Amino acid sequence: MASFLGGHVPDTSYTWAEMMAISISHEMADGDFGSVGAASHIPAAGLRLAQLTHAPNLSFFCGGSGAMNPKIQRLTESSADYRNLVTSEYQFSLDDVVDFETAIRFDFAFLGGMQIDKHGNLNMAVIGPWDKPKVRGPGTIGLIFLGGFKTSYIYTEHHTPRIFVDKVDFISGAGWLDGGDSRSKVFRPESDGPRRVFTPLGVFDFEPESRRMRLIKVHPWSSVERVQAATGFELLVADDVRTVDPPTEEELRLLRTQVDTEGVLRRYPATA
């Protein structure tokens, strides 16, 4: 990877959604067992790509459908789609899933929110005052189990100051709470806060002391300045921010012939 502070003309042979799935695949470890929520076709594509490349023993469960390791080649836009069951290795019941979460059996989960703050807390409930909200979301749903995963990954298809806020209006899912050691005072030590954040503009981690979101990688069409302008709080920036390498021919071949044969990810624009 090369150092990157400015922008350049993007390669339009792939889309930002494909790049985001590939960035996710790079972060996955062989042997881990995790979960994705309902609207998780980009993370699911990244996980499946990781299985086909460097992490053949990675396993993931699709919330909603109950499918374990679906190998359907038509990428479904919702993990709750029954077609995930067609080629899955196993089908879990909702009882099984809740048991896994309360026992901290999942190594990771992919989650998102209407608001995401500088400590990785997620809001899917309300934007604005609780008694008279401007926006009412679907509720806490699976985010309530963020204390039941060993770690989590945050993803969003949009990167704007309205999503990335200094402090969420309501904590549906706990990230690093108020930063520092505040999370460890509430949750069991086996459960860490979020490890990475994936957006169309880049990849982020959380600085180990403050637990504040920190930019570590940008996608080829992005830049440090662009990411900061799209964020509603002051980002920490790693000393060695890198540009994610464009997809390799083999990554795109596998993604398009084994994971997303109908081109769901190719319907997105080339750049974010």
Coordinates of C-alpha atoms in Angstrom, one line a residue:
M1 CA 0.0 0.0 0.0
A2 CA 1.1 3.5 -0.7
S3 CA 0.9 6.6 1.5
F4 CA -2.1 8.7 0.5
L5 CA -3.3 12.2 1.4
G6 CA -4.8 13.5 -1.8
G7 CA -7.3 12.1 -4.4
H8 CA -6.9 10.8 -7.9
V9 CA -9.0 9.7 -10.8
P10 CA -10.8 6.5 -9.7
D11 CA -10.7 3.1 -11.5
T12 CA -14.3 2.7 -12.7
S13 CA -13.8 -1.1 -13.4
Y14 CA -15.2 -1.8 -9.9
T15 CA -17.6 0.0 -7.5
W16 CA -17.2 1.3 -4.0
A17 CA -19.5 -1.5 -2.8
E18 CA -17.1 -4.1 -4.2
M19 CA -14.1 -2.2 -2.7
M20 CA -15.9 -2.1 0.6
A21 CA -16.6 -5.9 0.6
I22 CA -12.9 -6.5 -0.3
S23 CA -11.7 -4.3 2.5
I24 CA -13.9 -6.3 4.9
S25 CA -12.5 -9.6 3.6
H26 CA -9.0 -8.4 4.3
E27 CA -9.8 -8.0 8.0
M28 CA -11.2 -11.4 8.6
A29 CA -9.3 -14.2 10.3
D30 CA -9.4 -17.9 9.6
G31 CA -11.4 -19.9 12.2
D32 CA -13.5 -17.1 13.5
F33 CA -17.3 -17.5 14.0
G34 CA -19.5 -14.5 13.6
S35 CA -22.9 -13.0 12.6
V36 CA -24.4 -10.5 10.2
G37 CA -27.7 -8.7 10.5
A38 CA -30.5 -8.3 8.1
A39 CA -29.3 -5.6 5.6
S40 CA -25.8 -7.0 5.4
H41 CA -25.1 -8.0 1.8
I42 CA -21.9 -6.1 1.6
P43 CA -20.4 -7.7 4.8
A44 CA -21.8 -11.1 3.7
A45 CA -20.0 -10.7 0.4
G46 CA -16.8 -9.8 2.2
L47 CA -17.0 -12.8 4.5
R48 CA -17.7 -15.2 1.6
L49 CA -14.8 -13.7 -0.3
A50 CA -12.5 -14.3 2.8
Q51 CA -13.7 -17.9 2.9
L52 CA -12.7 -18.3 -0.8
T53 CA -9.3 -16.8 -0.3
H54 CA -7.3 -16.7 3.0
A55 CA -9.9 -17.8 5.6
P56 CA -11.5 -21.2 4.6
N57 CA -12.5 -22.0 8.2
L58 CA -14.2 -18.7 8.8
S59 CA -17.9 -19.3 9.6
F60 CA -20.8 -16.8 9.7
F61 CA -24.5 -16.9 10.5
C62 CA -27.1 -14.9 8.7
G63 CA -29.5 -13.3 11.1
G64 CA -33.1 -13.6 10.2
S65 CA -32.9 -16.6 7.8
G66 CA -31.0 -18.8 10.3
A67 CA -28.5 -19.8 7.6
M68 CA -25.0 -20.9 8.5
N69 CA -22.3 -20.4 5.8
P70 CA -24.7 -19.9 2.9
K71 CA -22.9 -20.5 -0.4
I72 CA -25.6 -19.2 -2.7
Q73 CA -24.0 -17.5 -5.7
R74 CA -26.7 -14.9 -6.1
L75 CA -25.9 -12.3 -3.4
T76 CA -29.2 -11.6 -1.5
E77 CA -29.7 -8.0 -0.3
S78 CA -31.1 -9.2 3.0
S79 CA -29.6 -12.0 5.1
A80 CA -33.2 -12.8 6.1
D81 CA -33.9 -14.0 2.5
Y82 CA -35.0 -17.6 2.5
R83 CA -32.7 -18.3 -0.4
N84 CA -29.7 -18.2 1.9
L85 CA -31.0 -21.5 3.3
V86 CA -30.7 -23.3 0.0
T87 CA -27.0 -23.9 0.1
S88 CA -26.3 -23.3 3.8
E89 CA -24.4 -25.8 5.9
Y90 CA -26.9 -25.6 8.8
Q91 CA -30.0 -23.7 9.9
F92 CA -30.0 -22.2 13.4
S93 CA -33.2 -21.4 15.3
L94 CA -33.7 -18.1 17.0
D95 CA -33.3 -19.8 20.4
D96 CA -29.8 -21.0 19.3
V97 CA -28.8 -17.5 18.3
V98 CA -29.9 -15.9 21.6
D99 CA -28.0 -18.7 23.4
F100 CA -24.9 -18.0 21.4
E101 CA -25.1 -14.2 22.1
T102 CA -25.7 -14.5 25.9
A103 CA -22.9 -17.0 26.2
I104 CA -20.5 -14.8 24.2
R105 CA -20.0 -17.6 21.6
F106 CA -19.8 -15.3 18.6
D107 CA -16.3 -14.0 17.8
F108 CA -17.7 -11.0 16.0
A109 CA -20.8 -9.4 14.5
F110 CA -21.4 -6.8 11.8
L111 CA -23.7 -4.0 12.8
G112 CA -24.7 -0.5 11.7
G113 CA -26.9 2.4 12.8
M114 CA -28.7 5.6 11.8
Q115 CA -26.1 7.4 14.0
I116 CA -22.6 6.3 14.8
D117 CA -20.5 8.3 17.3
K118 CA -16.8 8.9 17.9
H119 CA -16.7 5.9 20.4
G120 CA -18.5 3.5 18.1
N121 CA -21.9 3.7 19.9
L122 CA -24.8 2.9 17.5
N123 CA -28.3 4.4 17.4
M124 CA -31.2 2.7 15.6
A125 CA -34.0 4.0 17.8
V126 CA -34.7 7.7 17.6
I127 CA -33.0 10.9 16.3
G128 CA -34.0 13.9 18.3
P129 CA -35.8 14.0 21.7
W130 CA -37.2 10.7 22.9
D131 CA -40.7 12.1 23.5
K132 CA -40.8 13.9 20.1
P133 CA -38.2 12.4 17.7
K134 CA -37.4 13.8 14.3
V135 CA -36.8 10.3 13.0
R136 CA -38.0 7.0 14.5
G137 CA -36.0 3.9 13.6
P138 CA -36.7 0.2 13.9
G139 CA -35.5 0.1 17.5
T140 CA -32.6 -1.6 19.2
I141 CA -33.2 -4.9 17.5
G142 CA -30.0 -7.1 17.5
L143 CA -27.8 -4.2 18.7
I144 CA -28.9 -4.9 22.3
F145 CA -26.6 -8.0 22.2
L146 CA -23.4 -6.0 21.6
G147 CA -22.3 -7.1 25.1
G148 CA -22.6 -10.7 23.8
F149 CA -20.0 -10.6 21.0
K150 CA -16.2 -10.9 21.6
T151 CA -15.9 -7.9 19.3
S152 CA -17.9 -6.2 16.5
Y153 CA -17.4 -4.5 13.1
I154 CA -19.4 -1.4 12.2
Y155 CA -20.4 -0.8 8.6
T156 CA -22.5 1.8 6.8
E157 CA -23.3 2.5 3.1
H158 CA -23.2 6.3 3.7
H159 CA -20.6 8.5 5.3
T160 CA -22.1 11.9 6.2
P161 CA -22.0 14.2 9.2
R162 CA -25.6 13.3 10.0
I163 CA -24.5 9.6 10.5
F164 CA -21.1 10.2 12.1
V165 CA -22.0 12.4 15.1
D166 CA -20.1 13.4 18.2
K167 CA -22.6 11.6 20.4
V168 CA -25.6 9.5 19.4
D169 CA -29.0 10.6 20.6
F170 CA -29.8 7.2 22.0
I171 CA -27.5 4.2 22.5
S172 CA -29.1 1.2 20.9
G173 CA -25.8 -0.7 20.7
A174 CA -22.9 0.0 23.0
G175 CA -19.5 0.6 21.4
W176 CA -16.8 1.9 23.7
L177 CA -19.5 4.0 25.6
D178 CA -17.7 7.2 26.9
G179 CA -14.2 5.9 25.8
G180 CA -11.3 4.9 28.0
D181 CA -12.2 2.1 30.3
S182 CA -15.9 3.0 30.6
R183 CA -17.0 -0.1 28.7
S184 CA -15.1 -2.5 30.9
K185 CA -17.1 -1.2 33.9
V186 CA -20.4 -2.4 32.3
F187 CA -19.7 -5.5 30.3
R188 CA -18.0 -8.8 30.9
P189 CA -14.3 -8.7 30.1
E190 CA -14.7 -11.3 27.3
S191 CA -16.7 -8.7 25.3
D192 CA -14.7 -6.0 23.6
G193 CA -16.0 -2.9 21.8
P194 CA -15.9 -2.4 18.0
R195 CA -12.6 -3.3 16.3
R196 CA -13.1 -1.6 12.9
V197 CA -15.5 0.7 11.0
F198 CA -16.0 0.3 7.3
T199 CA -17.6 3.0 5.1
P200 CA -17.5 3.8 1.4
L201 CA -14.6 6.3 2.1
G202 CA -12.3 4.2 4.3
V203 CA -11.5 2.0 7.2
F204 CA -11.2 3.0 10.9
D205 CA -10.1 1.6 14.2
F206 CA -10.3 2.9 17.7
E207 CA -7.3 4.4 19.5
P208 CA -6.4 2.1 22.4
E209 CA -6.3 4.7 25.2
S210 CA -9.1 7.1 24.4
R211 CA -11.1 4.5 22.3
R212 CA -11.9 7.3 19.8
M213 CA -12.5 6.5 16.2
R214 CA -9.3 6.8 14.1
L215 CA -8.8 6.8 10.4
I216 CA -6.3 4.1 9.3
K217 CA -7.1 3.5 5.6
V218 CA -8.7 5.4 2.7
H219 CA -10.3 4.0 -0.4
P220 CA -8.7 5.0 -3.7
W221 CA -11.1 7.9 -4.5
S222 CA -11.0 9.3 -0.9
S223 CA -8.6 11.3 1.2
V224 CA -8.0 12.3 4.8
E225 CA -9.5 15.7 4.1
R226 CA -12.6 14.3 2.4
V227 CA -13.2 11.9 5.2
Q228 CA -12.9 14.6 7.9
A229 CA -15.3 16.8 6.0
A230 CA -17.9 14.0 5.9
T231 CA -17.6 13.4 9.6
G232 CA -19.4 15.3 12.3
F233 CA -16.6 15.2 14.9
E234 CA -12.9 15.6 14.9
L235 CA -11.4 12.3 13.7
L236 CA -8.1 11.0 15.0
V237 CA -5.9 10.2 12.1
A238 CA -3.2 7.5 12.2
D239 CA 0.4 8.6 11.5
D240 CA 0.6 6.1 8.6
V241 CA -2.8 6.4 6.8
R242 CA -2.7 4.1 3.8
T243 CA -4.6 3.8 0.6
V244 CA -6.3 0.4 0.2
D245 CA -4.9 -1.3 -2.9
P246 CA -7.4 -1.6 -5.8
P247 CA -8.9 -5.1 -6.1
T248 CA -6.8 -7.7 -7.7
E249 CA -8.1 -9.5 -10.8
E250 CA -8.5 -12.7 -8.7
E251 CA -10.5 -10.9 -6.0
L252 CA -12.9 -9.4 -8.6
R253 CA -13.1 -12.8 -10.4
L254 CA -14.1 -14.6 -7.2
L255 CA -16.5 -11.9 -6.1
R256 CA -18.3 -11.8 -9.5
T257 CA -18.3 -15.5 -10.3
Q258 CA -18.7 -17.2 -6.9
V259 CA -20.4 -14.6 -4.6
D260 CA -22.3 -12.0 -6.6
T261 CA -23.1 -13.5 -10.0
E262 CA -26.0 -11.2 -10.6
G263 CA -24.0 -8.1 -9.9
V264 CA -25.8 -6.7 -6.9
L265 CA -22.6 -4.8 -5.8
R266 CA -22.0 -3.7 -9.4
R267 CA -25.2 -1.7 -9.4
Y268 CA -23.6 0.8 -7.0
P269 CA -21.7 3.9 -8.4
A270 CA -18.0 3.5 -9.1
T271 CA -17.2 6.1 -6.4
A272 CA -18.9 7.1 -3.2

